[in-house]
Short mmCIF file of C-alpha atoms in Angstrom, two decimals:
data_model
loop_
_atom_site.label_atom_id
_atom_site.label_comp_id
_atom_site.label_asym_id
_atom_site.label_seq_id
_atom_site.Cartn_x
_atom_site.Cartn_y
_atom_site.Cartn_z
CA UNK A 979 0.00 0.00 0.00
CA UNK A 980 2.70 2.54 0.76
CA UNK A 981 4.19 2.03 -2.97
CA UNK A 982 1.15 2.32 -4.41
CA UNK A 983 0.50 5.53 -2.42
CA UNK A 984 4.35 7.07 -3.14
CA UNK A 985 3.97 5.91 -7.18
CA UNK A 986 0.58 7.72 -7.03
CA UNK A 987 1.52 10.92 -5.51
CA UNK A 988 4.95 10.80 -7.09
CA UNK A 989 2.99 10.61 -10.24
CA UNK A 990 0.31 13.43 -9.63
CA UNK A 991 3.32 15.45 -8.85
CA UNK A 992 5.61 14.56 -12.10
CA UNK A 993 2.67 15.30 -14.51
CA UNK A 994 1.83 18.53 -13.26
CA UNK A 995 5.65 19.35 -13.38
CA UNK A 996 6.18 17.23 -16.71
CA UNK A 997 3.15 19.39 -18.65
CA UNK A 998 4.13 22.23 -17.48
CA UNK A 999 7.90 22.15 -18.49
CA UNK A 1000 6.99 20.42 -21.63
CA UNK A 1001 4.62 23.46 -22.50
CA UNK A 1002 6.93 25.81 -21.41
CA UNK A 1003 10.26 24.89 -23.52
CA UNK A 1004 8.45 23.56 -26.70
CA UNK A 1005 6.01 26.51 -27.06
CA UNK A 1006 8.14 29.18 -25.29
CA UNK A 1007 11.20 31.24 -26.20
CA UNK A 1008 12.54 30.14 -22.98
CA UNK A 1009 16.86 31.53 -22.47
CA UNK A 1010 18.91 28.65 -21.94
CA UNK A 1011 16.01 25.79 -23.06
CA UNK A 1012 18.75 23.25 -23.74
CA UNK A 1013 20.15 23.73 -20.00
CA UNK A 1014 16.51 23.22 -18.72
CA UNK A 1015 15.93 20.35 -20.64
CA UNK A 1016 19.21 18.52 -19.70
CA UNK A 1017 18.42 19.22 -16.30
CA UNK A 1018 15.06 17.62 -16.76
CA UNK A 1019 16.84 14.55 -18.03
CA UNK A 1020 19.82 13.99 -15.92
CA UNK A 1021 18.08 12.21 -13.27
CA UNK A 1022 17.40 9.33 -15.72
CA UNK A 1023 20.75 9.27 -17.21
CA UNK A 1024 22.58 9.09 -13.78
CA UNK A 1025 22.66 6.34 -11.41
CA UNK A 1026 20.23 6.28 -8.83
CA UNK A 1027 22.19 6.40 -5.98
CA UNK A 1028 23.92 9.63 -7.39
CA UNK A 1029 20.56 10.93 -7.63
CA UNK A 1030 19.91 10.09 -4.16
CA UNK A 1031 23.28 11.46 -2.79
CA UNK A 1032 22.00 14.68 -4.60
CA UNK A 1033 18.70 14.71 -2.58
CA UNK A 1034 19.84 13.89 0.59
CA UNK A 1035 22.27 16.91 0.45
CA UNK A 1036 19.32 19.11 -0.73
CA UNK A 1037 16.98 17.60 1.91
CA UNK A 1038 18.89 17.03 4.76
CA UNK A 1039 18.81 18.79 8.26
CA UNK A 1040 22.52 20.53 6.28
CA UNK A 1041 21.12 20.88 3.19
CA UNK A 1042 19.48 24.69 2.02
CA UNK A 1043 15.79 23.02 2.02
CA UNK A 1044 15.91 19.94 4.17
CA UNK A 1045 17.90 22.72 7.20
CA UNK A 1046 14.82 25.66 5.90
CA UNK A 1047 11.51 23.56 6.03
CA UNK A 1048 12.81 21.73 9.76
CA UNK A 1049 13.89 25.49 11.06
CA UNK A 1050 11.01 26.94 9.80
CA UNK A 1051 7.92 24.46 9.82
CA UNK A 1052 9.73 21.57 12.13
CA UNK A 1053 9.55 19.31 8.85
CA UNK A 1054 11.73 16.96 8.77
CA UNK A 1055 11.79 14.76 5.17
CA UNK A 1056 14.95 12.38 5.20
CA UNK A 1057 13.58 9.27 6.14
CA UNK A 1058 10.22 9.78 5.85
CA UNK A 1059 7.52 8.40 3.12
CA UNK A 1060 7.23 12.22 2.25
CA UNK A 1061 11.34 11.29 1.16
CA UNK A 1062 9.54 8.17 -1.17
CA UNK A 1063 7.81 10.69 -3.23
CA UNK A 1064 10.38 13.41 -3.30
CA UNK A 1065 12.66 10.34 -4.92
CA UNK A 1066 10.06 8.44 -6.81
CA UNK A 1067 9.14 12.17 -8.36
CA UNK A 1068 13.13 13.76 -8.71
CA UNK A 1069 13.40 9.95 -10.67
CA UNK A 1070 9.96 9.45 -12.72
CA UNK A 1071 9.32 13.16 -14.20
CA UNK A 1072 12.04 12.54 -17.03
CA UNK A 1073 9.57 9.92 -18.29
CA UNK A 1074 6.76 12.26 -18.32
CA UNK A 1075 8.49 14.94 -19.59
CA UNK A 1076 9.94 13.48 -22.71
CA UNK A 1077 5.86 11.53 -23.75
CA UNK A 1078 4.75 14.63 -22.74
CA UNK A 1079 7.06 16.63 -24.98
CA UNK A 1080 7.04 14.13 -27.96
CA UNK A 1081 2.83 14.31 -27.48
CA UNK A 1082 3.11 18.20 -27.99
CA UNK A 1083 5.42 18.11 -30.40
CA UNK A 1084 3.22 15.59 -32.93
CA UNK A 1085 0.43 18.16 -32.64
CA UNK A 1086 0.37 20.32 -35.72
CA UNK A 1087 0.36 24.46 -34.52
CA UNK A 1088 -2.05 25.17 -37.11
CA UNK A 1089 -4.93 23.46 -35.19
CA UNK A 1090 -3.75 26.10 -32.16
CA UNK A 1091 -3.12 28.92 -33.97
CA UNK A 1092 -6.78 28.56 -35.36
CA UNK A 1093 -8.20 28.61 -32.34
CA UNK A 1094 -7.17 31.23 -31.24
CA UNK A 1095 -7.99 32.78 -33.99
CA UNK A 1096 -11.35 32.29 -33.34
CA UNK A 1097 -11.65 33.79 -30.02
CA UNK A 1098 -10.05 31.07 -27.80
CA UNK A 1099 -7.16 32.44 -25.60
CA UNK A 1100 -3.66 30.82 -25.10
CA UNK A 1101 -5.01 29.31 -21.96
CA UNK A 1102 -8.63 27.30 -23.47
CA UNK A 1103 -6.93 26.57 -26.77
CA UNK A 1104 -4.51 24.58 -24.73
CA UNK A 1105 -6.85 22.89 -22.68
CA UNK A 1106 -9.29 22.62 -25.53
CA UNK A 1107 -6.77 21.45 -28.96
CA UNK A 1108 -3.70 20.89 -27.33
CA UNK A 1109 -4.23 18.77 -24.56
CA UNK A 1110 -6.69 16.42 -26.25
CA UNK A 1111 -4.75 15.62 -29.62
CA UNK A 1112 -1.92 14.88 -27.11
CA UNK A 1113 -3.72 12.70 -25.07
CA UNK A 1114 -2.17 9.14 -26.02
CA UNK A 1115 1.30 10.41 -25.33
CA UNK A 1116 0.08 11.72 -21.88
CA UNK A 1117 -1.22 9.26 -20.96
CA UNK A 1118 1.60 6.62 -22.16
CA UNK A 1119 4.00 9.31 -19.50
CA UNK A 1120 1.56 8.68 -16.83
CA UNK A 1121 1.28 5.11 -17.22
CA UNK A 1122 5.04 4.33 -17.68
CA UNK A 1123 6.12 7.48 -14.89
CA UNK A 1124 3.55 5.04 -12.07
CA UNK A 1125 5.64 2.07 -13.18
CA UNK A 1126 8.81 3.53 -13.13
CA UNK A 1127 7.53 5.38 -9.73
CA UNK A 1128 6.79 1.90 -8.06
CA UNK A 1129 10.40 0.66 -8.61
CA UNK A 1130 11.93 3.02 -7.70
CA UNK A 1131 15.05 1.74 -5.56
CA UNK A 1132 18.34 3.67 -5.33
CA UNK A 1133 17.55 7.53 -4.92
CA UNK A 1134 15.16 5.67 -2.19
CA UNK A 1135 16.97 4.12 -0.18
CA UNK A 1136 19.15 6.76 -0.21
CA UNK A 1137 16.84 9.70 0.64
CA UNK A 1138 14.64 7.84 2.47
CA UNK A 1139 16.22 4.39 3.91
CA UNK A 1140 14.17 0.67 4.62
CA UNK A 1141 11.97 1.39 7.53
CA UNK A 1142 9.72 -1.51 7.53
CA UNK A 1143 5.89 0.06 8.00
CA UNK A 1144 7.28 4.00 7.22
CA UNK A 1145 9.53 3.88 4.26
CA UNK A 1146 9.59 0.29 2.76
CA UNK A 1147 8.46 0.28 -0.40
CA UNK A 1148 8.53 -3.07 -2.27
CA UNK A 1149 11.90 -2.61 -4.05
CA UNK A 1150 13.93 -2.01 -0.89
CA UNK A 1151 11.74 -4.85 0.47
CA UNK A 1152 13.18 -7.16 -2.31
CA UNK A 1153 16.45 -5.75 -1.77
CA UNK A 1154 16.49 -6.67 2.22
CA UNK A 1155 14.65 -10.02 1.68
CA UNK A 1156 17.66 -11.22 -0.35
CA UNK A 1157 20.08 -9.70 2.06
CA UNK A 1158 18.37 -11.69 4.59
CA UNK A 1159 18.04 -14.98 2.89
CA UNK A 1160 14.09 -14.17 3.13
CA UNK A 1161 13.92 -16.08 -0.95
CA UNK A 1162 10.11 -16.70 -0.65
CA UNK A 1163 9.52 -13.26 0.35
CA UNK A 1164 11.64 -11.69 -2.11
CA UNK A 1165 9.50 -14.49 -5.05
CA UNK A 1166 6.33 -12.98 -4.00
CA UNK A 1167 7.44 -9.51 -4.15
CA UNK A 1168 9.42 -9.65 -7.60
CA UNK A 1169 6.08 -11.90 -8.94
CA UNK A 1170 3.89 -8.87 -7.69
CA UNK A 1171 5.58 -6.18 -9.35
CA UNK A 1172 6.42 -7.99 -12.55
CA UNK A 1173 2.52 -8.86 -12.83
CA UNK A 1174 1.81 -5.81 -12.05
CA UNK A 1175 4.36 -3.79 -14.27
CA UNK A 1176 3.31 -6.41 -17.31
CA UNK A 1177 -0.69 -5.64 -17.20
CA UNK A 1178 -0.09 -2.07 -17.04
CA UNK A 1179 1.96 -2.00 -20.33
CA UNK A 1180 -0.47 -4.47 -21.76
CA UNK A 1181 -3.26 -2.56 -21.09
CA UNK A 1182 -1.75 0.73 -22.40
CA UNK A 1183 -0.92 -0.92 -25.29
CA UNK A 1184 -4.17 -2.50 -25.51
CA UNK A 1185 -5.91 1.11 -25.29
CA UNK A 1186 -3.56 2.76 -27.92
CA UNK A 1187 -4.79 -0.07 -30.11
CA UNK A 1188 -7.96 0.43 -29.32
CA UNK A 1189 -8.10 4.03 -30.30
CA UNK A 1190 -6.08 3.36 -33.53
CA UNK A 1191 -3.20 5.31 -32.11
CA UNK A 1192 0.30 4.18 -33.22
CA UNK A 1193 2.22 2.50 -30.51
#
């Protein structure tokens, strides 16, 4: 339940975050866009421990906003399930972001820019032409940034550790049930999440074929 509650959140977060950056640099005359972008990215090009090393000296009680939100609101997020999301998030949004680019990108302006001719602002012609055509590659990001979300391991465990009830999520689980010679444990778990990782490709897959949308 907890990983399905951090992959959730972590994913409500990332495609708020992923849309809007996507928007942003492919629509907007944005200085340094390629700097942005590669930031955007990094997080899925580096290791995941290096991404967790990163985090934990952001978010620590030393770090600028782990030492300002425990000073301030007596928040602390290292080791915490808030820590799950924060890594799940920092981990998943490159997924989003790049469907969610692509999706934008396969849209042809002149279905926009006619709106707006008509009447429709920058805001409803978005939510109106842009946002629907895109749809298939949105919601490809979401579905793939909730897998990706759910195993989740490295940045984890190093942001947020293996407390079993608080911050165990099932890939640290796995990871600790081997440690431990735990094997039947650690078969159940991996047989859960490759089940579950397999129907929710399948079914995406299954709905892009549905809709007559190129996979």
């Amino acid at each position: 339940m907890l990983s399905l509650k951090v992959a959730a959140i972590a994913t409500i977060f990332a495609f708020i975050l992923g849309v809007f950056f996507a928007y942003i640099l492919t629509k907007k005359n944005v200085p340094f866009k390629s700097i942005w972008e590669t930031i955007l990215i990094l997080p899925m090009i580096l290791p995941p421990s290096i991404v967790g090393y990163l985090l934990l000296k952001l978010f620590g009680k030393r770090g600028p906003l782990g030492a300002f939100l425990l000073d301030t609101f007596g928040v602390q997020v290292v080791f915490t399930w808030v820590a799950c999301v924060i890594a799940a998030c920092v981990v998943a949004l490159p997924l989003m972001y790049q469907n969610v680019k692509a999706a934008f990108q396969s849209v042809d302006e002149t279905y926009e820019l006619a709106a707006q001719t008509l009447g429709s602002g920058e805001w409803k012609a978005f939510w109106t032409v842009l946002f629907p055509l895109a749809r298939p590659g949105v919601v490809s990001g979401i579905i793939l940034t909730f897998a990706r979300a759910m195993g989740e391991f490295g940045a984890t465990l190093m942001l947020a550790g293996n407390i079993e009830g608080e911050t165990q999520t099932i890939p640290t689980a796995i990871y600790y049930a081997v440690a431990t010679g735990k094997e039947d444990q650690a078969n159940t778990l991996v047989a859960v999440m490759t089940v579950f990782s397999f129907l929710m490709i399948f079914g995406l897959n299954a709905w892009l074929k549905k809709k007559n949308y190129k996979v």
